Amino acid sequence: MQKNNDENISKMNINWYPGHMAKTKRQIEQDLKLVDIVIELLDARIPIASQNPDIATICKGKKKIIILNKCDLANKEKNQLWLQYFEKKGIPAVLTDANTGTGIDQCIRKIENIMEEDVQKQAEKGRIGRKIRAMILGIPNVGKSSFINRISKRTTAGVGNKPGVTKQKQWIRINEKIELLDTPGVLWPKFETEEIAMHLAFTGTIKEDILQKVEIAYHLTKFLIENQRTSLCERYKIDSKWIEEKLNQEQQENENIYEIMLEIGRKRGCIISGGNIDEEKTARILLDEFKNGIIGKITIETPKIEK
């Protein structure tokens, strides 16, 4: 691993905008004319980084609901702060865990409540029984296909291990009142900051060929040391005082953090010939255990709520 990690990251061309994503964006703009409400699915751990800024622009004027998915992997107190954050912006939000079904019924009720007035107006015009048409949007890897399977009580959405595997658009029946238009996951042309790129990388949204796994794990280690040190120490049986001593060594900060990351590898048995640490295996363990909530229920981003 090269030593000046921050410099390496800043020099990377952090772009990922395949041609099919540009095509999908144009299709979404056309399909918006067909729907009444937009469901935007975000990762509860990174609601800002997982929010495609293009969506706010292209969905302007449409009713919208925010779904904070994977809330089971996030900090409970911060989950509530994010609900308050979106409420203050006038956007209804619901916490969900698509894997267990937590929050799904609440989501359905919220959509029906938001659309109640419009449905009543349609009924007054004689259009009784017209379904509420919703579009679901979200960047890759926020759990969109799992959410669709859960809310529609089916098992046929195109779920895969790689971002962006959702199939072509299709209407899906949710209940007697709502039908849903699915769309493939869409990322935007360029990530606005390296911080957003890293937050997406921590949760597995950016493919590993865009940012190197060891680089991502280094930055995750730094984040955990600064924000979740107790959880880090408990998971990997590392003394907090030892970490403090490492951080105070007379060498560059990135070298200190890298040594702490290697100690995690040593604790997890990532030892190769000569007593060296397998940094790739260490990185994989760190990232997998973070993504799966094994290190703890951790929210990376904290909302700034205006009083």
PDB file of C-alpha atoms in Angstrom:
ATOM      1  CA  MET A   1       0.000   0.000   0.000  1.00  0.00           C
ATOM      2  CA  GLN A   2       1.370   3.375  -0.927  1.00  0.00           C
ATOM      3  CA  LYS A   3       1.836   5.679   1.994  1.00  0.00           C
ATOM      4  CA  ASN A   4       0.132   8.902   1.072  1.00  0.00           C
ATOM      5  CA  ASN A   5      -3.397   7.508   0.871  1.00  0.00           C
ATOM      6  CA  ASP A   6      -5.221  10.832   0.862  1.00  0.00           C
ATOM      7  CA  GLU A   7      -3.120  12.000  -2.060  1.00  0.00           C
ATOM      8  CA  ASN A   8      -3.738   8.745  -3.933  1.00  0.00           C
ATOM      9  CA  ILE A   9      -7.491   9.045  -3.485  1.00  0.00           C
ATOM     10  CA  SER A  10      -7.579  12.689  -4.583  1.00  0.00           C
ATOM     11  CA  LYS A  11      -5.725  11.809  -7.782  1.00  0.00           C
ATOM     12  CA  MET A  12      -8.178   9.059  -8.713  1.00  0.00           C
ATOM     13  CA  ASN A  13     -10.713   9.762 -11.395  1.00  0.00           C
ATOM     14  CA  ILE A  14     -13.766   8.986  -9.287  1.00  0.00           C
ATOM     15  CA  ASN A  15     -16.275   8.629 -12.092  1.00  0.00           C
ATOM     16  CA  TRP A  16     -18.641   5.819 -12.943  1.00  0.00           C
ATOM     17  CA  TYR A  17     -21.279   6.556 -15.519  1.00  0.00           C
ATOM     18  CA  PRO A  18     -21.728   3.671 -17.980  1.00  0.00           C
ATOM     19  CA  GLY A  19     -23.738   4.373 -21.097  1.00  0.00           C
ATOM     20  CA  HIS A  20     -26.703   2.329 -19.869  1.00  0.00           C
ATOM     21  CA  MET A  21     -27.034   4.685 -16.906  1.00  0.00           C
ATOM     22  CA  ALA A  22     -27.287   7.760 -19.144  1.00  0.00           C
ATOM     23  CA  LYS A  23     -29.968   5.919 -21.130  1.00  0.00           C
ATOM     24  CA  THR A  24     -31.797   4.962 -17.929  1.00  0.00           C
ATOM     25  CA  LYS A  25     -31.860   8.578 -16.755  1.00  0.00           C
ATOM     26  CA  ARG A  26     -33.530   9.656 -19.999  1.00  0.00           C
ATOM     27  CA  GLN A  27     -36.055   6.828 -19.621  1.00  0.00           C
ATOM     28  CA  ILE A  28     -36.859   7.908 -16.050  1.00  0.00           C
ATOM     29  CA  GLU A  29     -37.549  11.454 -17.229  1.00  0.00           C
ATOM     30  CA  GLN A  30     -40.029  10.070 -19.772  1.00  0.00           C
ATOM     31  CA  ASP A  31     -41.669   7.624 -17.342  1.00  0.00           C
ATOM     32  CA  LEU A  32     -42.231  10.295 -14.691  1.00  0.00           C
ATOM     33  CA  LYS A  33     -45.152  11.505 -16.808  1.00  0.00           C
ATOM     34  CA  LEU A  34     -46.873   8.183 -16.048  1.00  0.00           C
ATOM     35  CA  VAL A  35     -46.633   8.268 -12.231  1.00  0.00           C
ATOM     36  CA  ASP A  36     -48.219  10.133  -9.321  1.00  0.00           C
ATOM     37  CA  ILE A  37     -45.524   9.733  -6.678  1.00  0.00           C
ATOM     38  CA  VAL A  38     -41.810   8.931  -6.480  1.00  0.00           C
ATOM     39  CA  ILE A  39     -40.384   6.534  -3.885  1.00  0.00           C
ATOM     40  CA  GLU A  40     -36.702   7.316  -3.362  1.00  0.00           C
ATOM     41  CA  LEU A  41     -34.791   4.550  -1.634  1.00  0.00           C
ATOM     42  CA  LEU A  42     -31.713   5.578   0.381  1.00  0.00           C
ATOM     43  CA  ASP A  43     -29.230   3.731   2.588  1.00  0.00           C
ATOM     44  CA  ALA A  44     -30.027   4.743   6.187  1.00  0.00           C
ATOM     45  CA  ARG A  45     -26.292   4.767   7.006  1.00  0.00           C
ATOM     46  CA  ILE A  46     -25.481   7.280   4.257  1.00  0.00           C
ATOM     47  CA  PRO A  47     -28.659   9.194   3.330  1.00  0.00           C
ATOM     48  CA  ILE A  48     -26.741  12.027   1.677  1.00  0.00           C
ATOM     49  CA  ALA A  49     -24.158   9.982  -0.220  1.00  0.00           C
ATOM     50  CA  SER A  50     -26.810   7.525  -1.431  1.00  0.00           C
ATOM     51  CA  GLN A  51     -29.107  10.293  -2.660  1.00  0.00           C
ATOM     52  CA  ASN A  52     -28.663  10.895  -6.377  1.00  0.00           C
ATOM     53  CA  PRO A  53     -28.690  14.714  -6.795  1.00  0.00           C
ATOM     54  CA  ASP A  54     -30.160  14.274 -10.287  1.00  0.00           C
ATOM     55  CA  ILE A  55     -33.348  12.808  -8.790  1.00  0.00           C
ATOM     56  CA  ALA A  56     -34.265  16.029  -6.972  1.00  0.00           C
ATOM     57  CA  THR A  57     -34.001  17.902 -10.260  1.00  0.00           C
ATOM     58  CA  ILE A  58     -35.804  15.513 -12.576  1.00  0.00           C
ATOM     59  CA  CYS A  59     -38.565  14.771 -10.023  1.00  0.00           C
ATOM     60  CA  LYS A  60     -39.278  18.426  -9.250  1.00  0.00           C
ATOM     61  CA  GLY A  61     -42.998  18.970  -8.840  1.00  0.00           C
ATOM     62  CA  LYS A  62     -43.764  15.302  -8.131  1.00  0.00           C
ATOM     63  CA  LYS A  63     -44.928  14.062  -4.760  1.00  0.00           C
ATOM     64  CA  LYS A  64     -42.153  12.089  -3.081  1.00  0.00           C
ATOM     65  CA  ILE A  65     -41.496   9.784  -0.145  1.00  0.00           C
ATOM     66  CA  ILE A  66     -38.049   8.877   1.204  1.00  0.00           C
ATOM     67  CA  ILE A  67     -37.373   5.286   2.274  1.00  0.00           C
ATOM     68  CA  LEU A  68     -34.393   4.907   4.609  1.00  0.00           C
ATOM     69  CA  ASN A  69     -33.584   1.252   3.981  1.00  0.00           C
ATOM     70  CA  LYS A  70     -31.104  -0.943   5.877  1.00  0.00           C
ATOM     71  CA  CYS A  71     -32.135   0.874   9.073  1.00  0.00           C
ATOM     72  CA  ASP A  72     -31.243  -2.312  10.985  1.00  0.00           C
ATOM     73  CA  LEU A  73     -27.560  -1.686  10.169  1.00  0.00           C
ATOM     74  CA  ALA A  74     -27.701   1.964  11.271  1.00  0.00           C
ATOM     75  CA  ASN A  75     -27.638   3.687  14.658  1.00  0.00           C
ATOM     76  CA  LYS A  76     -31.163   3.925  16.120  1.00  0.00           C
ATOM     77  CA  GLU A  77     -30.778   7.452  17.472  1.00  0.00           C
ATOM     78  CA  LYS A  78     -29.397   8.727  14.175  1.00  0.00           C
ATOM     79  CA  ASN A  79     -32.236   7.008  12.322  1.00  0.00           C
ATOM     80  CA  GLN A  80     -34.637   9.243  14.222  1.00  0.00           C
ATOM     81  CA  LEU A  81     -32.509  12.319  13.466  1.00  0.00           C
ATOM     82  CA  TRP A  82     -32.706  11.547   9.757  1.00  0.00           C
ATOM     83  CA  LEU A  83     -36.492  11.227   9.938  1.00  0.00           C
ATOM     84  CA  GLN A  84     -36.571  14.675  11.549  1.00  0.00           C
ATOM     85  CA  TYR A  85     -34.198  16.029   8.904  1.00  0.00           C
ATOM     86  CA  PHE A  86     -36.439  15.031   6.006  1.00  0.00           C
ATOM     87  CA  GLU A  87     -39.596  16.045   7.877  1.00  0.00           C
ATOM     88  CA  LYS A  88     -38.198  19.564   8.262  1.00  0.00           C
ATOM     89  CA  LYS A  89     -37.627  19.591   4.507  1.00  0.00           C
ATOM     90  CA  GLY A  90     -41.278  18.689   4.010  1.00  0.00           C
ATOM     91  CA  ILE A  91     -40.512  15.194   2.689  1.00  0.00           C
ATOM     92  CA  PRO A  92     -42.211  12.202   4.364  1.00  0.00           C
ATOM     93  CA  ALA A  93     -39.707   9.498   5.325  1.00  0.00           C
ATOM     94  CA  VAL A  94     -39.971   5.912   6.582  1.00  0.00           C
ATOM     95  CA  LEU A  95     -37.383   3.566   8.080  1.00  0.00           C
ATOM     96  CA  THR A  96     -37.319   0.103   6.533  1.00  0.00           C
ATOM     97  CA  ASP A  97     -35.398  -3.152   6.583  1.00  0.00           C
ATOM     98  CA  ALA A  98     -36.360  -4.910   3.370  1.00  0.00           C
ATOM     99  CA  ASN A  99     -34.811  -8.182   4.533  1.00  0.00           C
ATOM    100  CA  THR A 100     -37.183  -8.574   7.491  1.00  0.00           C
ATOM    101  CA  GLY A 101     -40.099  -6.425   6.296  1.00  0.00           C
ATOM    102  CA  THR A 102     -39.727  -3.793   9.029  1.00  0.00           C
ATOM    103  CA  GLY A 103     -41.464  -0.560   7.983  1.00  0.00           C
ATOM    104  CA  ILE A 104     -43.003  -1.935   4.760  1.00  0.00           C
ATOM    105  CA  ASP A 105     -46.633  -1.642   5.921  1.00  0.00           C
ATOM    106  CA  GLN A 106     -45.928   1.867   7.204  1.00  0.00           C
ATOM    107  CA  CYS A 107     -44.531   2.760   3.792  1.00  0.00           C
ATOM    108  CA  ILE A 108     -47.729   1.612   2.071  1.00  0.00           C
ATOM    109  CA  ARG A 109     -49.896   3.578   4.514  1.00  0.00           C
ATOM    110  CA  LYS A 110     -47.742   6.670   4.017  1.00  0.00           C
ATOM    111  CA  ILE A 111     -48.104   6.509   0.218  1.00  0.00           C
ATOM    112  CA  GLU A 112     -51.890   6.133   0.527  1.00  0.00           C
ATOM    113  CA  ASN A 113     -52.059   9.080   2.949  1.00  0.00           C
ATOM    114  CA  ILE A 114     -49.951  11.314   0.691  1.00  0.00           C
ATOM    115  CA  MET A 115     -52.170  10.513  -2.293  1.00  0.00           C
ATOM    116  CA  GLU A 116     -55.512  10.571  -0.430  1.00  0.00           C
ATOM    117  CA  GLU A 117     -56.485  14.065  -1.563  1.00  0.00           C
ATOM    118  CA  ASP A 118     -55.586  13.354  -5.200  1.00  0.00           C
ATOM    119  CA  VAL A 119     -57.537  10.078  -5.169  1.00  0.00           C
ATOM    120  CA  GLN A 120     -60.556  11.933  -3.787  1.00  0.00           C
ATOM    121  CA  LYS A 121     -60.331  14.536  -6.553  1.00  0.00           C
ATOM    122  CA  GLN A 122     -60.158  11.767  -9.160  1.00  0.00           C
ATOM    123  CA  ALA A 123     -63.238  10.124  -7.608  1.00  0.00           C
ATOM    124  CA  GLU A 124     -65.154  13.405  -7.806  1.00  0.00           C
ATOM    125  CA  LYS A 125     -64.414  13.439 -11.542  1.00  0.00           C
ATOM    126  CA  GLY A 126     -65.818   9.955 -11.857  1.00  0.00           C
ATOM    127  CA  ARG A 127     -62.461   8.175 -12.053  1.00  0.00           C
ATOM    128  CA  ILE A 128     -63.205   5.713  -9.279  1.00  0.00           C
ATOM    129  CA  GLY A 129     -60.774   2.845  -8.710  1.00  0.00           C
ATOM    130  CA  ARG A 130     -57.817   4.385 -10.517  1.00  0.00           C
ATOM    131  CA  LYS A 131     -54.653   2.989  -9.006  1.00  0.00           C
ATOM    132  CA  ILE A 132     -51.960   5.160  -7.445  1.00  0.00           C
ATOM    133  CA  ARG A 133     -48.965   4.867  -9.736  1.00  0.00           C
ATOM    134  CA  ALA A 134     -45.592   5.073  -8.019  1.00  0.00           C
ATOM    135  CA  MET A 135     -42.046   4.982  -9.351  1.00  0.00           C
ATOM    136  CA  ILE A 136     -39.218   3.622  -7.241  1.00  0.00           C
ATOM    137  CA  LEU A 137     -35.779   5.164  -7.671  1.00  0.00           C
ATOM    138  CA  GLY A 138     -32.459   4.485  -5.996  1.00  0.00           C
ATOM    139  CA  ILE A 139     -28.787   4.114  -6.716  1.00  0.00           C
ATOM    140  CA  PRO A 140     -27.338   0.590  -6.948  1.00  0.00           C
ATOM    141  CA  ASN A 141     -26.984  -1.470  -3.780  1.00  0.00           C
ATOM    142  CA  VAL A 142     -29.484   0.336  -1.543  1.00  0.00           C
ATOM    143  CA  GLY A 143     -31.637  -2.813  -1.460  1.00  0.00           C
ATOM    144  CA  LYS A 144     -34.161  -1.769  -4.105  1.00  0.00           C
ATOM    145  CA  SER A 145     -34.922  -5.225  -5.489  1.00  0.00           C
ATOM    146  CA  SER A 146     -35.270  -6.675  -1.979  1.00  0.00           C
ATOM    147  CA  PHE A 147     -37.611  -3.779  -1.084  1.00  0.00           C
ATOM    148  CA  ILE A 148     -39.748  -4.436  -4.176  1.00  0.00           C
ATOM    149  CA  ASN A 149     -39.922  -8.161  -3.384  1.00  0.00           C
ATOM    150  CA  ARG A 150     -41.034  -7.397   0.151  1.00  0.00           C
ATOM    151  CA  ILE A 151     -43.597  -4.677  -0.615  1.00  0.00           C
ATOM    152  CA  SER A 152     -45.140  -6.691  -3.465  1.00  0.00           C
ATOM    153  CA  LYS A 153     -44.916 -10.021  -1.603  1.00  0.00           C
ATOM    154  CA  ARG A 154     -43.132 -11.701  -4.469  1.00  0.00           C
ATOM    155  CA  THR A 155     -39.748 -13.233  -5.204  1.00  0.00           C
ATOM    156  CA  THR A 156     -39.168 -12.462  -8.876  1.00  0.00           C
ATOM    157  CA  ALA A 157     -37.373  -9.075  -8.999  1.00  0.00           C
ATOM    158  CA  GLY A 158     -33.903  -9.256 -10.519  1.00  0.00           C
ATOM    159  CA  VAL A 159     -31.730  -9.329  -7.424  1.00  0.00           C
ATOM    160  CA  GLY A 160     -27.997  -9.858  -7.934  1.00  0.00           C
ATOM    161  CA  ASN A 161     -24.641  -9.457  -6.206  1.00  0.00           C
ATOM    162  CA  LYS A 162     -23.482  -6.672  -8.499  1.00  0.00           C
ATOM    163  CA  PRO A 163     -24.909  -3.116  -8.621  1.00  0.00           C
ATOM    164  CA  GLY A 164     -27.298  -2.380 -11.450  1.00  0.00           C
ATOM    165  CA  VAL A 165     -28.730  -5.826 -12.228  1.00  0.00           C
ATOM    166  CA  THR A 166     -32.430  -4.880 -11.986  1.00  0.00           C
ATOM    167  CA  LYS A 167     -34.281  -5.876 -15.156  1.00  0.00           C
ATOM    168  CA  GLN A 168     -36.151  -3.706 -17.677  1.00  0.00           C
ATOM    169  CA  LYS A 169     -38.994  -1.508 -16.420  1.00  0.00           C
ATOM    170  CA  GLN A 170     -42.176  -3.235 -15.323  1.00  0.00           C
ATOM    171  CA  TRP A 171     -45.390  -2.429 -13.440  1.00  0.00           C
ATOM    172  CA  ILE A 172     -45.770  -4.333 -10.182  1.00  0.00           C
ATOM    173  CA  ARG A 173     -48.998  -4.664  -8.183  1.00  0.00           C
ATOM    174  CA  ILE A 174     -48.553  -3.675  -4.528  1.00  0.00           C
ATOM    175  CA  ASN A 175     -52.187  -3.898  -3.429  1.00  0.00           C
ATOM    176  CA  GLU A 176     -55.639  -2.988  -4.747  1.00  0.00           C
ATOM    177  CA  LYS A 177     -54.719   0.714  -4.583  1.00  0.00           C
ATOM    178  CA  ILE A 178     -51.057   0.957  -5.637  1.00  0.00           C
ATOM    179  CA  GLU A 179     -48.928  -0.220  -8.546  1.00  0.00           C
ATOM    180  CA  LEU A 180     -45.216   0.350  -8.821  1.00  0.00           C
ATOM    181  CA  LEU A 181     -42.929   1.128 -11.747  1.00  0.00           C
ATOM    182  CA  ASP A 182     -39.482  -0.313 -11.194  1.00  0.00           C
ATOM    183  CA  THR A 183     -36.355   1.248 -12.708  1.00  0.00           C
ATOM    184  CA  PRO A 184     -32.698   0.144 -12.778  1.00  0.00           C
ATOM    185  CA  GLY A 185     -30.372   1.734 -10.220  1.00  0.00           C
ATOM    186  CA  VAL A 186     -28.786   4.969 -11.409  1.00  0.00           C
ATOM    187  CA  LEU A 187     -25.610   6.709 -10.334  1.00  0.00           C
ATOM    188  CA  TRP A 188     -24.747  10.262 -11.345  1.00  0.00           C
ATOM    189  CA  PRO A 189     -21.950  11.311 -13.725  1.00  0.00           C
ATOM    190  CA  LYS A 190     -19.440  12.411 -11.112  1.00  0.00           C
ATOM    191  CA  PHE A 191     -19.320  12.152  -7.326  1.00  0.00           C
ATOM    192  CA  GLU A 192     -19.240  15.629  -5.838  1.00  0.00           C
ATOM    193  CA  THR A 193     -16.564  14.955  -3.207  1.00  0.00           C
ATOM    194  CA  GLU A 194     -14.073  12.232  -2.290  1.00  0.00           C
ATOM    195  CA  GLU A 195     -15.962  11.918   1.003  1.00  0.00           C
ATOM    196  CA  ILE A 196     -19.175  10.919  -0.777  1.00  0.00           C
ATOM    197  CA  ALA A 197     -17.235   8.454  -2.935  1.00  0.00           C
ATOM    198  CA  MET A 198     -15.724   6.892   0.200  1.00  0.00           C
ATOM    199  CA  HIS A 199     -19.082   6.634   1.971  1.00  0.00           C
ATOM    200  CA  LEU A 200     -20.468   4.820  -1.057  1.00  0.00           C
ATOM    201  CA  ALA A 201     -17.395   2.597  -1.135  1.00  0.00           C
ATOM    202  CA  PHE A 202     -17.735   1.692   2.568  1.00  0.00           C
ATOM    203  CA  THR A 203     -21.232   0.342   1.891  1.00  0.00           C
ATOM    204  CA  GLY A 204     -20.292  -1.454  -1.338  1.00  0.00           C
ATOM    205  CA  THR A 205     -21.997   0.778  -3.901  1.00  0.00           C
ATOM    206  CA  ILE A 206     -18.852   1.600  -5.879  1.00  0.00           C
ATOM    207  CA  LYS A 207     -17.258  -1.393  -7.571  1.00  0.00           C
ATOM    208  CA  GLU A 208     -13.841  -2.444  -6.366  1.00  0.00           C
ATOM    209  CA  ASP A 209     -12.271  -1.673  -9.738  1.00  0.00           C
ATOM    210  CA  ILE A 210     -13.109   1.992  -9.200  1.00  0.00           C
ATOM    211  CA  LEU A 211     -11.429   2.363  -5.799  1.00  0.00           C
ATOM    212  CA  GLN A 212      -8.924  -0.152  -4.482  1.00  0.00           C
ATOM    213  CA  LYS A 213     -10.145  -2.318  -1.622  1.00  0.00           C
ATOM    214  CA  VAL A 214      -7.116  -1.622   0.607  1.00  0.00           C
ATOM    215  CA  GLU A 215      -7.509   2.130   0.103  1.00  0.00           C
ATOM    216  CA  ILE A 216     -11.185   1.919   1.062  1.00  0.00           C
ATOM    217  CA  ALA A 217     -10.396  -0.179   4.136  1.00  0.00           C
ATOM    218  CA  TYR A 218      -7.729   2.325   5.196  1.00  0.00           C
ATOM    219  CA  HIS A 219     -10.260   5.169   5.113  1.00  0.00           C
ATOM    220  CA  LEU A 220     -12.855   3.029   6.876  1.00  0.00           C
ATOM    221  CA  THR A 221     -10.327   2.276   9.625  1.00  0.00           C
ATOM    222  CA  LYS A 222      -9.653   5.994   9.977  1.00  0.00           C
ATOM    223  CA  PHE A 223     -13.384   6.739  10.192  1.00  0.00           C
ATOM    224  CA  LEU A 224     -13.927   4.045  12.833  1.00  0.00           C
ATOM    225  CA  ILE A 225     -10.974   5.231  14.918  1.00  0.00           C
ATOM    226  CA  GLU A 226     -12.320   8.777  14.898  1.00  0.00           C
ATOM    227  CA  ASN A 227     -16.024   8.010  15.320  1.00  0.00           C
ATOM    228  CA  GLN A 228     -16.573   4.442  16.538  1.00  0.00           C
ATOM    229  CA  ARG A 229     -13.416   3.523  18.414  1.00  0.00           C
ATOM    230  CA  THR A 230     -15.192   1.560  21.141  1.00  0.00           C
ATOM    231  CA  SER A 231     -16.966  -0.632  18.574  1.00  0.00           C
ATOM    232  CA  LEU A 232     -13.715  -1.136  16.680  1.00  0.00           C
ATOM    233  CA  CYS A 233     -11.792  -2.102  19.820  1.00  0.00           C
ATOM    234  CA  GLU A 234     -14.500  -4.478  21.015  1.00  0.00           C
ATOM    235  CA  ARG A 235     -14.832  -6.256  17.688  1.00  0.00           C
ATOM    236  CA  TYR A 236     -11.109  -6.779  17.103  1.00  0.00           C
ATOM    237  CA  LYS A 237      -9.965  -7.041  20.739  1.00  0.00           C
ATOM    238  CA  ILE A 238      -7.622  -4.065  20.480  1.00  0.00           C
ATOM    239  CA  ASP A 239      -6.784  -1.864  23.471  1.00  0.00           C
ATOM    240  CA  SER A 240      -7.867   1.757  23.001  1.00  0.00           C
ATOM    241  CA  LYS A 241      -4.694   2.942  24.749  1.00  0.00           C
ATOM    242  CA  TRP A 242      -2.601   1.018  22.233  1.00  0.00           C
ATOM    243  CA  ILE A 243      -4.432   2.821  19.400  1.00  0.00           C
ATOM    244  CA  GLU A 244      -3.756   6.166  21.075  1.00  0.00           C
ATOM    245  CA  GLU A 245      -0.076   5.339  21.380  1.00  0.00           C
ATOM    246  CA  LYS A 246       0.048   4.378  17.691  1.00  0.00           C
ATOM    247  CA  LEU A 247      -1.638   7.603  16.678  1.00  0.00           C
ATOM    248  CA  ASN A 248       0.923   9.603  18.657  1.00  0.00           C
ATOM    249  CA  GLN A 249       3.927   8.051  16.942  1.00  0.00           C
ATOM    250  CA  GLU A 250       6.248  10.492  15.229  1.00  0.00           C
ATOM    251  CA  GLN A 251       5.382   9.573  11.683  1.00  0.00           C
ATOM    252  CA  GLN A 252       2.684  10.533   9.196  1.00  0.00           C
ATOM    253  CA  GLU A 253      -0.895   9.934  10.319  1.00  0.00           C
ATOM    254  CA  ASN A 254      -1.619   7.609   7.400  1.00  0.00           C
ATOM    255  CA  GLU A 255       1.285   5.349   8.435  1.00  0.00           C
ATOM    256  CA  ASN A 256      -0.108   5.141  11.973  1.00  0.00           C
ATOM    257  CA  ILE A 257      -3.594   4.269  10.745  1.00  0.00           C
ATOM    258  CA  TYR A 258      -2.176   1.721   8.309  1.00  0.00           C
ATOM    259  CA  GLU A 259      -0.358  -0.003  11.195  1.00  0.00           C
ATOM    260  CA  ILE A 260      -3.626  -0.126  13.157  1.00  0.00           C
ATOM    261  CA  MET A 261      -5.350  -1.662  10.135  1.00  0.00           C
ATOM    262  CA  LEU A 262      -2.624  -4.315   9.914  1.00  0.00           C
ATOM    263  CA  GLU A 263      -3.079  -5.074  13.633  1.00  0.00           C
ATOM    264  CA  ILE A 264      -6.728  -5.811  12.872  1.00  0.00           C
ATOM    265  CA  GLY A 265      -5.485  -8.244  10.218  1.00  0.00           C
ATOM    266  CA  ARG A 266      -3.137  -9.850  12.737  1.00  0.00           C
ATOM    267  CA  LYS A 267      -6.003 -10.257  15.222  1.00  0.00           C
ATOM    268  CA  ARG A 268      -8.100 -11.931  12.521  1.00  0.00           C
ATOM    269  CA  GLY A 269      -5.339 -14.319  11.462  1.00  0.00           C
ATOM    270  CA  CYS A 270      -4.474 -12.687   8.138  1.00  0.00           C
ATOM    271  CA  ILE A 271      -0.834 -13.754   8.453  1.00  0.00           C
ATOM    272  CA  ILE A 272       1.215 -14.906   5.482  1.00  0.00           C
ATOM    273  CA  SER A 273       4.800 -16.140   5.047  1.00  0.00           C
ATOM    274  CA  GLY A 274       7.435 -14.291   7.029  1.00  0.00           C
ATOM    275  CA  GLY A 275       4.905 -13.146   9.591  1.00  0.00           C
ATOM    276  CA  ASN A 276       3.597 -10.436   7.252  1.00  0.00           C
ATOM    277  CA  ILE A 277      -0.041  -9.379   7.123  1.00  0.00           C
ATOM    278  CA  ASP A 278      -2.202 -10.044   4.077  1.00  0.00           C
ATOM    279  CA  GLU A 279      -3.563  -6.521   3.562  1.00  0.00           C
ATOM    280  CA  GLU A 280      -6.055  -7.607   0.858  1.00  0.00           C
ATOM    281  CA  LYS A 281      -7.625 -10.205   3.157  1.00  0.00           C
ATOM    282  CA  THR A 282      -7.616  -7.708   6.030  1.00  0.00           C
ATOM    283  CA  ALA A 283      -9.371  -5.141   3.856  1.00  0.00           C
ATOM    284  CA  ARG A 284     -11.968  -7.685   2.738  1.00  0.00           C
ATOM    285  CA  ILE A 285     -12.754  -8.679   6.327  1.00  0.00           C
ATOM    286  CA  LEU A 286     -13.050  -5.064   7.485  1.00  0.00           C
ATOM    287  CA  LEU A 287     -15.340  -4.041   4.638  1.00  0.00           C
ATOM    288  CA  ASP A 288     -17.516  -7.148   4.800  1.00  0.00           C
ATOM    289  CA  GLU A 289     -17.954  -6.922   8.560  1.00  0.00           C
ATOM    290  CA  PHE A 290     -18.810  -3.233   8.345  1.00  0.00           C
ATOM    291  CA  LYS A 291     -21.341  -3.747   5.526  1.00  0.00           C
ATOM    292  CA  ASN A 292     -23.011  -6.596   7.433  1.00  0.00           C
ATOM    293  CA  GLY A 293     -23.260  -4.683  10.722  1.00  0.00           C
ATOM    294  CA  ILE A 294     -20.873  -7.010  12.564  1.00  0.00           C
ATOM    295  CA  ILE A 295     -18.662  -4.157  13.814  1.00  0.00           C
ATOM    296  CA  GLY A 296     -21.797  -2.425  15.096  1.00  0.00           C
ATOM    297  CA  LYS A 297     -24.891  -0.496  14.067  1.00  0.00           C
ATOM    298  CA  ILE A 298     -23.080   2.459  12.567  1.00  0.00           C
ATOM    299  CA  THR A 299     -24.419   5.501  10.737  1.00  0.00           C
ATOM    300  CA  ILE A 300     -21.690   7.240   8.778  1.00  0.00           C
ATOM    301  CA  GLU A 301     -23.491  10.536   8.136  1.00  0.00           C
ATOM    302  CA  THR A 302     -25.142  12.742  10.752  1.00  0.00           C
ATOM    303  CA  PRO A 303     -27.787  15.244   9.656  1.00  0.00           C
ATOM    304  CA  LYS A 304     -27.484  18.954  10.272  1.00  0.00           C
ATOM    305  CA  ILE A 305     -30.906  19.896  11.590  1.00  0.00           C
ATOM    306  CA  GLU A 306     -31.727  23.589  11.645  1.00  0.00           C
ATOM    307  CA  LYS A 307     -33.630  24.708  14.730  1.00  0.00           C
TER     308      LYS A 307
END
